[in-house]
CSV table of C-alpha atoms in Angstrom, one decimal:
chain,number,residue,atom,x,y,z
A,19,MET,CA,0.0,0.0,0.0
A,20,GLN,CA,1.2,3.5,-0.9
A,21,GLY,CA,1.6,6.2,1.8
A,22,ILE,CA,-1.5,7.9,0.3
A,23,VAL,CA,-4.8,6.1,0.6
A,24,VAL,CA,-8.1,7.3,-0.7
A,25,PHE,CA,-11.5,5.8,0.0
A,26,LEU,CA,-13.6,6.4,-3.1
A,27,GLY,CA,-16.8,5.1,-4.5
A,28,PRO,CA,-19.6,6.6,-6.5
A,29,SER,CA,-18.5,10.2,-6.1
A,30,LEU,CA,-15.9,9.9,-8.9
A,31,PRO,CA,-14.7,7.1,-11.2
A,32,ARG,CA,-11.5,5.6,-10.0
A,33,ASP,CA,-9.6,5.9,-13.3
A,34,GLU,CA,-10.4,9.6,-13.4
A,35,ALA,CA,-9.2,10.0,-9.8
A,36,ALA,CA,-6.0,8.2,-10.6
A,37,GLY,CA,-5.3,10.7,-13.4
A,38,ILE,CA,-5.3,13.4,-10.8
A,39,LEU,CA,-3.6,11.7,-7.9
A,40,PRO,CA,-1.5,8.5,-7.8
A,41,ALA,CA,-2.6,6.7,-4.6
A,42,SER,CA,-4.0,3.4,-3.3
A,43,TYR,CA,-7.7,3.6,-4.0
A,44,LEU,CA,-10.0,1.6,-1.8
A,45,PRO,CA,-13.8,1.1,-1.8
A,46,PRO,CA,-16.1,3.3,0.4
A,47,ALA,CA,-14.8,3.1,3.9
A,48,ARG,CA,-16.4,0.9,6.6
A,49,ARG,CA,-15.7,0.8,10.4
A,50,GLY,CA,-12.2,-0.5,10.8
A,51,ASP,CA,-10.9,0.4,7.4
A,52,ILE,CA,-9.0,3.5,8.5
A,53,PRO,CA,-7.1,1.8,11.3
A,54,GLY,CA,-6.3,-1.0,8.8
A,55,ALA,CA,-4.9,1.5,6.4
A,56,VAL,CA,-2.8,3.1,9.1
A,57,GLU,CA,-1.4,-0.2,10.2
A,58,GLU,CA,-0.4,-0.9,6.6
A,59,GLY,CA,1.6,2.4,6.4
A,60,ALA,CA,-0.8,5.1,5.2
A,61,ARG,CA,0.5,8.6,6.1
A,62,LEU,CA,-2.1,10.6,4.2
A,63,ILE,CA,-5.7,9.4,4.0
A,64,GLY,CA,-8.5,10.9,1.8
A,65,LEU,CA,-11.9,10.0,3.0
A,66,ILE,CA,-14.4,10.7,0.3
A,67,ASP,CA,-17.0,7.9,0.2
A,68,GLY,CA,-18.1,5.7,3.1
A,69,VAL,CA,-20.9,3.4,3.9
A,70,PHE,CA,-23.9,4.8,5.8
A,71,PHE,CA,-26.7,2.3,6.2
A,72,GLN,CA,-25.4,-1.0,4.7
A,73,ASP,CA,-22.7,-1.4,7.3
A,74,CYS,CA,-21.1,0.3,10.3
A,75,SER,CA,-19.8,3.7,9.2
A,76,VAL,CA,-16.4,5.2,9.9
A,77,GLY,CA,-16.0,6.0,13.5
A,78,HIS,CA,-14.9,9.4,14.9
A,79,ARG,CA,-12.5,7.7,17.3
A,80,GLU,CA,-10.6,5.8,14.6
A,81,ILE,CA,-10.1,9.0,12.6
A,82,LEU,CA,-8.8,10.8,15.7
A,83,ASP,CA,-6.5,7.8,16.5
A,84,ALA,CA,-5.0,8.1,13.0
A,85,ILE,CA,-4.5,11.8,13.5
A,86,SER,CA,-2.8,11.2,16.9
A,87,ARG,CA,-0.4,8.9,15.1
A,88,GLY,CA,0.7,11.7,12.7
A,89,VAL,CA,-1.5,10.7,9.8
A,90,ARG,CA,-3.0,13.5,7.8
A,91,VAL,CA,-6.8,13.0,7.1
A,92,VAL,CA,-8.7,15.0,4.5
A,93,GLY,CA,-12.4,14.7,4.0
A,94,ALA,CA,-14.8,15.8,1.3
A,95,SER,CA,-17.8,15.2,-0.8
A,96,SER,CA,-19.8,12.6,1.1
A,97,MET,CA,-18.9,10.7,4.3
A,98,GLY,CA,-15.7,12.6,4.3
A,99,ALA,CA,-17.4,15.9,4.3
A,100,LEU,CA,-19.6,14.8,7.2
A,101,ARG,CA,-16.7,13.6,9.3
A,102,ALA,CA,-14.6,16.6,8.5
A,103,ALA,CA,-17.3,19.0,9.6
A,104,GLU,CA,-17.5,17.1,12.9
A,105,LEU,CA,-13.7,16.8,13.4
A,106,ASP,CA,-12.1,19.8,11.7
A,107,THR,CA,-11.3,21.4,15.1
A,108,LEU,CA,-9.5,18.2,16.1
A,109,GLY,CA,-7.1,18.0,13.1
A,110,MET,CA,-9.1,16.6,10.2
A,111,GLU,CA,-9.1,18.8,7.1
A,112,GLY,CA,-12.3,19.5,5.1
A,113,VAL,CA,-12.5,20.5,1.5
A,114,GLY,CA,-15.3,21.7,-0.7
A,115,GLU,CA,-18.8,23.0,-0.7
A,116,VAL,CA,-20.5,20.0,0.9
A,117,TYR,CA,-18.1,20.2,3.8
A,118,ARG,CA,-18.7,23.9,4.1
A,119,LEU,CA,-22.5,23.5,4.2
A,120,TYR,CA,-22.2,20.9,7.0
A,121,ARG,CA,-19.7,22.9,8.9
A,122,ASP,CA,-21.9,26.0,8.7
A,123,GLY,CA,-25.0,24.1,9.8
A,124,THR,CA,-26.9,24.6,6.5
A,125,LEU,CA,-26.9,20.8,6.1
A,126,ILE,CA,-27.7,18.7,9.2
A,127,SER,CA,-28.8,15.3,7.8
A,128,ASP,CA,-26.7,12.4,6.5
A,129,ASP,CA,-29.6,12.0,4.0
A,130,GLU,CA,-28.1,14.9,2.0
A,131,VAL,CA,-25.3,12.8,0.6
A,132,ALA,CA,-26.8,9.4,0.8
A,133,LEU,CA,-27.4,7.3,-2.3
A,134,VAL,CA,-27.4,3.7,-3.5
A,135,PHE,CA,-24.9,2.5,-6.0
A,136,ASP,CA,-24.0,-0.7,-7.9
A,137,PRO,CA,-21.4,-2.5,-5.7
A,138,GLU,CA,-19.8,-4.0,-8.8
A,139,THR,CA,-19.4,-0.8,-11.0
A,140,GLY,CA,-19.7,1.9,-8.3
A,141,ILE,CA,-22.2,3.7,-10.5
A,142,ALA,CA,-24.8,5.7,-8.6
A,143,LEU,CA,-28.4,4.4,-8.9
A,144,SER,CA,-30.1,7.3,-7.1
A,145,GLU,CA,-29.5,11.1,-6.8
A,146,PRO,CA,-28.1,12.5,-3.6
A,147,LEU,CA,-30.1,15.4,-2.2
A,148,ILE,CA,-27.1,17.7,-2.1
A,149,ASN,CA,-26.8,17.5,-5.9
A,150,ILE,CA,-30.6,18.2,-6.3
A,151,ARG,CA,-30.2,21.2,-3.9
A,152,CYS,CA,-27.3,22.6,-5.8
A,153,THR,CA,-29.0,22.0,-9.2
A,154,LEU,CA,-32.0,24.0,-8.0
A,155,ARG,CA,-29.8,26.7,-6.6
A,156,ASP,CA,-28.2,27.0,-10.0
A,157,ALA,CA,-31.5,27.0,-11.8
A,158,GLU,CA,-32.8,29.8,-9.6
A,159,LYS,CA,-29.7,31.9,-10.4
A,160,LYS,CA,-30.3,31.4,-14.1
A,161,LYS,CA,-34.0,32.3,-13.8
A,162,VAL,CA,-35.2,28.8,-14.9
A,163,VAL,CA,-37.3,28.5,-11.7
A,164,ASP,CA,-38.2,31.1,-9.1
A,165,SER,CA,-37.5,30.6,-5.4
A,166,ALA,CA,-40.9,29.3,-4.5
A,167,THR,CA,-40.8,26.7,-7.2
A,168,GLY,CA,-37.3,25.7,-6.2
A,169,ASP,CA,-38.4,25.3,-2.6
A,170,ARG,CA,-41.4,23.2,-3.7
A,171,ILE,CA,-39.3,20.8,-5.8
A,172,LEU,CA,-36.7,20.5,-3.0
A,173,SER,CA,-39.5,19.6,-0.6
A,174,LEU,CA,-40.8,16.9,-3.0
A,175,ALA,CA,-37.3,15.5,-3.3
A,176,ARG,CA,-37.0,15.3,0.5
A,177,SER,CA,-40.2,13.4,0.6
A,178,VAL,CA,-38.7,10.5,-1.4
A,179,TYR,CA,-36.7,7.9,0.5
A,180,PHE,CA,-33.1,8.2,-0.7
A,181,PRO,CA,-32.7,4.9,-2.6
A,182,GLU,CA,-35.7,5.9,-4.7
A,183,ARG,CA,-34.6,9.5,-5.2
A,184,THR,CA,-34.0,10.0,-8.9
A,185,TRP,CA,-34.7,13.0,-11.1
A,186,ASP,CA,-37.4,11.1,-13.0
A,187,ARG,CA,-39.2,10.4,-9.8
A,188,ILE,CA,-39.0,14.0,-8.6
A,189,LEU,CA,-40.1,15.5,-11.9
A,190,GLU,CA,-43.0,13.0,-11.9
A,191,LEU,CA,-44.1,14.2,-8.4
A,192,ALA,CA,-43.8,17.8,-9.5
A,193,GLU,CA,-46.4,17.3,-12.3
A,194,GLY,CA,-49.6,19.1,-11.2
A,195,GLN,CA,-47.8,21.0,-8.5
A,196,VAL,CA,-45.5,23.2,-10.6
A,197,ASP,CA,-46.5,25.3,-13.6
A,198,PRO,CA,-46.2,23.0,-16.7
A,199,GLY,CA,-44.1,25.5,-18.7
A,200,THR,CA,-41.7,26.0,-15.8
A,201,LEU,CA,-41.5,22.3,-15.2
A,202,ARG,CA,-40.6,21.7,-18.9
A,203,ARG,CA,-37.9,24.3,-18.7
A,204,PHE,CA,-36.5,22.8,-15.5
A,205,SER,CA,-36.6,19.3,-16.9
A,206,GLY,CA,-34.5,20.4,-19.8
A,207,PHE,CA,-32.1,22.2,-17.4
A,208,VAL,CA,-31.7,19.0,-15.4
A,209,THR,CA,-30.9,17.1,-18.5
A,210,GLU,CA,-28.3,19.6,-19.8
A,211,HIS,CA,-26.9,21.2,-16.7
A,212,PRO,CA,-27.2,19.0,-13.6
A,213,VAL,CA,-24.8,19.9,-10.8
A,214,ASP,CA,-22.8,17.1,-9.4
A,215,GLN,CA,-21.4,18.8,-6.3
A,216,LYS,CA,-20.1,15.5,-4.8
A,217,ARG,CA,-18.0,14.9,-7.9
A,218,ASP,CA,-16.7,18.5,-7.9
A,219,ASP,CA,-15.7,18.3,-4.3
A,220,ALA,CA,-14.1,14.9,-4.7
A,221,ILE,CA,-11.9,16.4,-7.5
A,222,ALA,CA,-11.0,19.4,-5.3
A,223,ALA,CA,-10.1,17.0,-2.4
A,224,LEU,CA,-7.7,15.0,-4.7
A,225,HIS,CA,-5.9,18.2,-5.7
A,226,ARG,CA,-5.6,19.2,-2.1
A,227,ILE,CA,-4.3,15.7,-1.1
A,228,ARG,CA,-1.8,15.9,-4.0
A,229,GLU,CA,-0.6,19.2,-2.6
A,230,ILE,CA,-0.1,17.7,0.9
A,231,GLY,CA,1.5,14.6,-0.5
A,232,ARG,CA,4.2,16.8,-2.1
A,233,GLU,CA,4.7,18.6,1.2
A,234,LEU,CA,5.2,15.3,2.9
A,235,ASP,CA,7.5,13.9,0.1
A,236,LEU,CA,5.0,11.2,-0.7
A,237,LEU,CA,4.9,12.1,-4.4
C-alpha cells in the first residue's frame, strides 16, 4: 500500500481520480478500514465515500486515533465531508462545498449525501439530495425557476426515500404541483446542466491531497 490512501466510491470514477492523484484507492470506507490503512503504512488518507446504512460507518475515534499517530486525514464530498465538519477542530481537514455547508449548519442530515450504488461498478443508482439542492440553486440563479418553485421541488425531493430518489421520480411528483411550462424548462435544465457537487468536491479533495502529498514527500 502506498503512503497515500483514498476511500472512493460513486463520487468519482477511480480511473479519473488516478489521473489526478497517484494513490492506493480503496472502496467506500467501513468501520475499521481507516485503522487498517494506518497499520499498513498510510501517512495521508483521503476519506471521500463511506458506507452509511449498509454497514457500520467510519467511527470518529478511529479518525482521531489516526491523526494522533501523525496521519493527515482529508475529508470531502460525502462521508468525508460529514466527518470533516465534525472533526475539523481536532485535526481533520475538510475540502469543498458539501463540507462547508455541513460545517456552517446549512446541512444537518446524513440524508443529503446518501445514495445507492452498484457495488460492482460503483455507478450511482439514485441522486443525492445535495446534488438536487445545488442544481435547484443554479436553476434559480439562471431564472429557470423562481425561489418558491425551487423550494417546492426540493420539498418533493426530500419526501422521497433516498434509494428511490431520482430526477425522473422527482419530476413526476412535480407534475400538477408546478407550472407546466416551468417544469418543462427545468426538466431540460436538469438534462443539460445537472450539478454534481459531490464529484466537484471529490476532485477538489484530490488536488488538495496531492498538494499535501508533495509537502510530505510522498509524491
